[in-house]
Amino acid sequence: MSDTNKQKSGGKKSKVAESFRKKGFQIFGLGAQDFIRFFFGGNASLAIIILILICVFLAREGIMFFPDHHKGLKSYRLAGQELVDYVGEEIDAHTSLYSAANVAYYAEVNRTSQEEDTILRAYRSVLANVENMTKKTWGRLEAWQEEKEDLEDELEDLLEDKEKLTEAAAAPAAAANDANADQAADTNESEDSAAKLAEVNKEIAAVEARMKELDAEIELLSEKLKKEVNVAIASDEAWDLGVGADQPPADSIDEIKEAVLFEAHPDADEEHAFIVEVKERSKEKKAKAAEELTGFKDTVKGIQAAVRPIRSYHSDLKKIAVENKREIEKFSTAPERRKALLEGAENTEDPEDKQEMLDRANAVDITEPEYDKINAPIYERVPEHEKLAADLKAETEKLYAALPEVSELETKSARESFGRAEVYNERFQNRVEENTEKVKEWRHDKNLSIFESATAFIFGKNWITNSSWHDFYGLLPLLSGSLLISIIALVVAVPFAVAAAVYVNQVAPYGEQNFVKPAIEFIEAIPSVVLGFFGILVFGETLRNVSQVEWLSWVPGFPMAERLTILNAGLLLAFMAIPTIFTLAEDALNNVPGALTENSLAMGASKLQTVFRVIVPTALSGIIAAVLLGFGRIVGETMVVLLVAGNKIKIPDFTEGLGVVAQPAHTMTGIIAQELGEVDEGSLHWRALFIVGMVLFCISLAVNFTAQKVLKKFQKI
Amino acid sequence: MHDLAKDKPVEKSLNPFSTKDFALKRRDGFIRTLLRLATYFILACAGFIFADIIIKGAPVVFESSFPFVNTKFFTESPETLVVFDTADGESHQLDFSDYSQFKRDNPDMKIIEEHTHSYSGGGILGPLVGTALLTLICIVVALFIGLTTSIYLNEYSSKGRFMDMVRLAIMNLAGVPSIVYGLFGLGLFCLVAPVIVDAPNDRALFSFPILPGKYLSFEGWGTCMMAGGFTLAVMILPVIIAACEESLKAIPMGFREASLALGATKWQTISKAVLPYAFPGMLTASILGITRVAGETAPIMFTAALAHKDVLPWEGANSLGGFFSQSVQAMPYHIYTVAARIPQSEYTKPMQYGSVFVFMILVMCFAALSIWMRIHYRKKVKW
Amino acid sequence: MSTVMSEQEKETQIPEGTQSSSSSSENQEASNVVIEVDDVNFAYVKGKDVLRNISMEVNRGEVTAFIGPSGCGKSTLLRCFNRMNDLIPTAAITNGEIRILGTDIYDPNVDVIELRKHVGMVFQKYNPFPKSIYENVAYGLRIQGVAKKSVLDDTVEESLRLAGLWEEVKDRLDASGLGLSGGQQQRLCIARTIAVKPKIILMDEPCSALDPISTTTVEELITQLKDDFTIVIVTHNMQQATRVSDRTAFFYLGNLIEMDETTKIFNNPSKKETEDYISGRFG
C-alpha cells in the first residue's frame, strides 16, 4: 500500500483490470485518500514547525543580548566604573563587618534593660491594639473635633466681621451728626450695614448653636470611647502582643493597663507617669551598660571611622566615573539623535524650524570621546588606593583584635553576630588583598572578550536593573534561588511521593487503592496560582508561627522573621511535585512483572521484603525518571515562587548553614514574570529576560531528555 | 471437615510453620504504618488546603436566603471597593460606582474614614468570561492540530529514526516551563504573527500586499485573547498529541487489518474502525488539557491578560476580528492580582477567597471528570 | 542437524534411566507421606469450585507429576501447597484440609512465610530477579537475614552446582541473571529455590517455555534433585511425566481422576478418561 505503488497503478490504468482500478475523484493520479493523508501530514508538520519556532523565537529575542551586554560591560570598563566598584566592594565588605560588630554591641547594651524594653514594647502594642479596636469611635470623634475647630475658625471670622460692621455702622452715624450732606446715600449705606450685621449675628447664632450641639455630641462620644476603651482593654485581643513577643512581667500589667487607659483618651497629651519612669529607667540602665562597655563601643566606632578616608576617595572617583559614563552614553546615542533631528527637519514645513533642526543635527557631536583623556583623572588617583587600602586593612585588623572575646559576651544574639563577624572579617581581608591587586592592574582599554561578558552573565553575582550607576545582569542569584528552592522541594517531595506510590501500588488493599490514587492525582489539578495564593495568605503565616514555637528552635533557620521564604516556596512546590512523582513512580512500580513478586513470595520473602528487595530496585530507573520529571516541573514552576519566595534578588547567604532556607530569594521563572511586563521591548533588560527563559528552556530540556533516557533503560528490563 | 481441623489446634511445638521471625513481623508492620502515614499525610495536606478555601470562600459565594447564591459576585466585574463611615455612625462598603451614586444622592452627608481597596469590590464576571474564552480558543486550536498530528504520527507516518526523534522532541517539549511558552507566545503571536491591515506598521518584520489596499503584515496581534489562546494551545499541544497517540496505540492492530482486509480505504478504516474506539481516550485528554490550561497563569501574563477592564468582550468589539483582538481579564491572573499586587486588608479577603473558591471548584470539576472518565473507560474497555 | 539428532537420541535414552531409578525408590514409598490432601474443594470466586473433593498423598523423595488438560485444576492445587493462591483475595479452600509434614497449612497458626521456606516453587516462566547471578541465588538467604559472606558464598556455589550451572557461570557470578540463556535462567531459578533448602519443590510446568535441549537439561536436573527434595511437577507434556516422575496424578475438570505409579497410569490406566487422555483423544 505504499505511495509509489499507488501512483504506478494510476499511471498504467489500461493494464489493471477494471475491478481493481482506483475509483472516484482523482487529480494528477492522486486520489481522495492521498489528500486526506496530506491534510494530516500537513497538520503534523505544522505542529513540528511550531515546536521549532519556539526555539527560533526565544533565540530571536534573546540572542542579541550577548553583543548588547558586551557593549554595556565595555562601556562600564571604559568609563572607569569597574575600578570604582572594586573600591566599592572593599567598602561593602567592611560595612558587613562593622554592622555585625555594631549589632553585637547593641545587643550587649540592651541586655540590661530588657525588662523595661519589654514593658515599653508591650505598652505600645496594647495601646495600638486598643486604638485599633476603638477605631471607629475615634474616627468619628476626630471628625467632630475637626468640624468643631473649623467652626471655631468660622466663628472667629464672623466675630471679626461683626466688629467691622459695628464700627462701620457707628462711623456714618457720627459723620451724619457733623454734616447732613448726601444723607440719603449714607442712610442707605447704614441701613445696608445694619442688615448685614443682622445677618452676621444670625450666622453667629447658628454656628454657636451648632457648636453647642457638637460639644454635646463630643461629650457623648468621649464617654462612649471611654467605655469602649475599658471594654477593649479587658479583652484578650488587646493583649495580643504579636507572635513571639516576650510577655511583660506580671507585676507591671496593671500599670501598663493604667497607662493605656490614660493615653487612650482624646485629650491625652503627655505620657503616663509610669511610662515616663520606665523609659527613664531603661535609658539609665543602657547608659550604665554602655559605660561598662566603653572599650567595646570605641572599638566599634573606630571600625566605623576607619573606613572614612577610603569612602571619600571612593565618592570622588565615582563622580569622575559618572561624568565619563555620561560622555560615553552621549556618544553612543549621538547617531540616533542626529537621525531623529534630520527626520524631523524633513517633515517640518516651516523653513525656520527646519533650518534650526538641521543646525542642531549638525551640531550633534559624533566624535568618540578620548578614553585616555577622560580616564586620566582616575589614573591620577589610582596610586593613592594602595595606601588607603593598606591603612584600612591594618586599622581594621587591629580593631578587630581589640574586640571582646566571644566568651565575654552575654547574649546569644551578640555571640551569633560575632560568629558572622569572623566570617566577614576574613572575607574583608581577602577582598582588600584581591582588589588592591585588581586596582593596580586595571586598565580602561583592556580588551574585553565576548567570552568574558558571557561569563559575567552566567556567573554574575548581581542582577541590578534600572540603576543610575550600571545595570548588572548576573544569572547566579536567580539560578541559585531556583535551584535551592527546587532541591528543598525535591528533598521533601521524593520520600512522600515514593512512599505513597509504594503504599498504593504494593501495600494498600484494593479498595484503598481505588480511593487514594485518584485523590493524589486530583492534587495535580490544583492550579499553581491557587497554591501560591494559599502560601501567601495562610501557609506563610502558619509556617512563621510554627517556627516561633520554642521547642522547635533547634531547627535551622527557626524562628523565621519572614513570611515569604525559600522554605515556604520549597514546601509548596514539594506539594505540587508529589502527584507528578507519585503518578510516574506508581506507573513504574506497576510495570514490574508480577511474576517477580510471585517468585520472591514463593521463596518465603515477606511482602515488604519483596517490595524493597525486588520490586523497588527493579523499578528504580523508572522512579529516578519520575523524580527527574518532578524536578523539571518544579524548576519551571512560576506562580508559586513568584508569590511566595519573597522576590529578593540576592544570592542566599550560605553562612547560616541550613538556616539559609529562612531567607527570601528570587528565581528565574519569577523574574521573568515580574519584570517582563515593565521593560521596553528590545531593550537590554528585555533581552536578558529572554535569555533567562532560554536557560530555563535548556535546563528543562536537559532534565526531560535525561529522564526519557533513564526511562528507556528501564523499559528494556 | 475443615472446621474440625480448626477445633484441635496444632500444637506449637509440632507446627513446623509457626512464626519464627517475630522481629521481621514487627519491622514489616512498622514500615507499613510509615508508608500509610506518608500517604495520608499528603491527603491531609490537600484536605487542609481545600478546607481552608472552602470554609473561607463558600460564605462569599453562597447566601443563606434566596437565591442562595451571591448573584452580584457572578454578574459584575471587579471594581474598587470604597469603605467609609458616615457621620451618622454607620459604616458602608460600596463599589466605586455605587459610591459615586451614594455621594450624588446624599450630598450633605459627611464622610469620615474613607479607604479604597482596588479590585476588592464587584464580582468576577469579567475574569470568568475571559478564562472561558481563552480556554475555548486554546482547546479548539490545540485539539485540531493535536488530533490530526497524532493521527498522522500513529496511522500514516512510516516508522523510523526521524519519527522517533519527532516523538522524543514532543515528549521533551511537554516538560518545558509554562513561562517559557509565555515568552514564546509574546515573541511570536504578539510581536510577529501576520495580520491583514490597510497600512503596515513600522515595527512589522516584513509585509507584502495581497489585495489592493490590503497588506499582509507580520507585525503581531498585540496583547489579545487570540495570542493568549494560541500560546496556551502551543503549550498543551505536546500533552494532547502524546495522550491522543496513546489512545490510538491502544486500539489493537487487528481492528485496522480486519477493516483493510474487507476492502475499506485507509480513511474509512481510520474513521470507522479506529477513531470511534479511541474517542473516549481523546476526550479524556482534552478535558485534562482544559484543566491544565484554565489554571495556567504564566503563559497569559504577557500575551492576553489584563488586570482591569470595564467592559465585557462583546461590549467592546464591533467586528469578529475586533472581538478576538481584545485583551481580557482571566481568573488566574485576577487571583494573582488580588493575592499579590494590591495592598492586603480584611476588605480584600472576600474577593480573594471568593475568586479562588469559584476558580478551584471549576478546575476541580474538570479534573474530577477527566479522572473519572479515565477510570471508567479503563474498566469498561478491554480488548 | 546431526547434533540435534544426537540430542534427541540422548533424550530417548534418559527415560529408561529415570524409570529404573524410580523403581528403586518404590519400596520406601508408603512409609513417609509429606503432603496429604484430604477431600479438598477450592474456589477462586465463592460458589464456583474449581477443585472438587481432591484427596491424595505425596511421598518423600519422589517426583509426583500432575497431568491433565488445560484448566483441569492441576496448577491450582499445586499453588495451594505453598498458599500462593493467597495472593488472590477471594480465593479460598472451601472444604477439606491440606497437611504438609503433618500440619494443616491453612491453620491460623501457620505463618505463610515459614511455609514457603519449606515449600519452594519453580514457575513456568523463568523469572530471575534483575540482579546478578550471585545475588539471585543468595536472595533467599538474604531475606532470612544471613549476611555472612562465607555462608553465602558456600551456599551459592553448592546450589549452583546442584543445579548443574556452576561450571557455566562460575566466572561471571556478578553478571546479570537476565543475560543467561532460557534454560540457564530456569536452572538459575531452580538454584535460587534450592538455596533455601526447602523440603518440597513445586514445579509449575518448568519446561514449557524452554527449547528441547534446555528441557533435557532441566529434566536431568529434576531426576538428580529428587534424592534431596520431594518434587511435585505440573506438566502438559505426558512424555515428560513418564520421563521424570515416579507417580502421576491425572486431573480432569477439577476432579482427581486417578493417581498411581507413573508406569501404571501410562500403561494400564484404570479409568476410561485417563486412557482417552493419554492416548491423545482429547486435551
CSV table of C-alpha atoms in Angstrom, one decimal, chain B residues 1-2 5 10 14-20 25, chain C residues 38 96-97 100 103 105 107 109 111 114-115 118:
chain,number,residue,atom,x,y,z
B,1,MET,CA,-14.1,-31.1,57.9
B,2,HIS,CA,-12.0,-28.0,57.8
B,5,ALA,CA,-9.3,-29.4,62.0
B,10,VAL,CA,-2.0,-27.5,66.1
B,14,LEU,CA,4.8,-29.7,66.4
B,15,ASN,CA,3.9,-27.0,63.9
B,16,PRO,CA,7.0,-26.6,61.6
B,17,PHE,CA,5.4,-23.5,60.0
B,18,SER,CA,4.7,-21.4,63.1
B,19,THR,CA,6.0,-17.8,63.0
B,20,LYS,CA,9.7,-17.7,63.9
B,25,LYS,CA,6.9,-9.1,61.5
C,38,ASP,CA,-7.9,-34.5,52.3
C,96,GLY,CA,-11.1,-30.3,53.5
C,97,GLU,CA,-7.6,-29.7,54.5
C,100,ILE,CA,2.3,-30.8,54.9
C,103,THR,CA,0.5,-29.8,59.8
C,105,ILE,CA,-1.2,-25.4,56.3
C,107,ASP,CA,-4.4,-23.3,60.2
C,109,ASN,CA,-1.1,-20.6,63.4
C,111,ASP,CA,3.0,-18.5,59.0
C,114,GLU,CA,7.7,-20.1,57.1
C,115,LEU,CA,5.6,-22.4,55.0
C,118,HIS,CA,9.8,-25.2,53.4
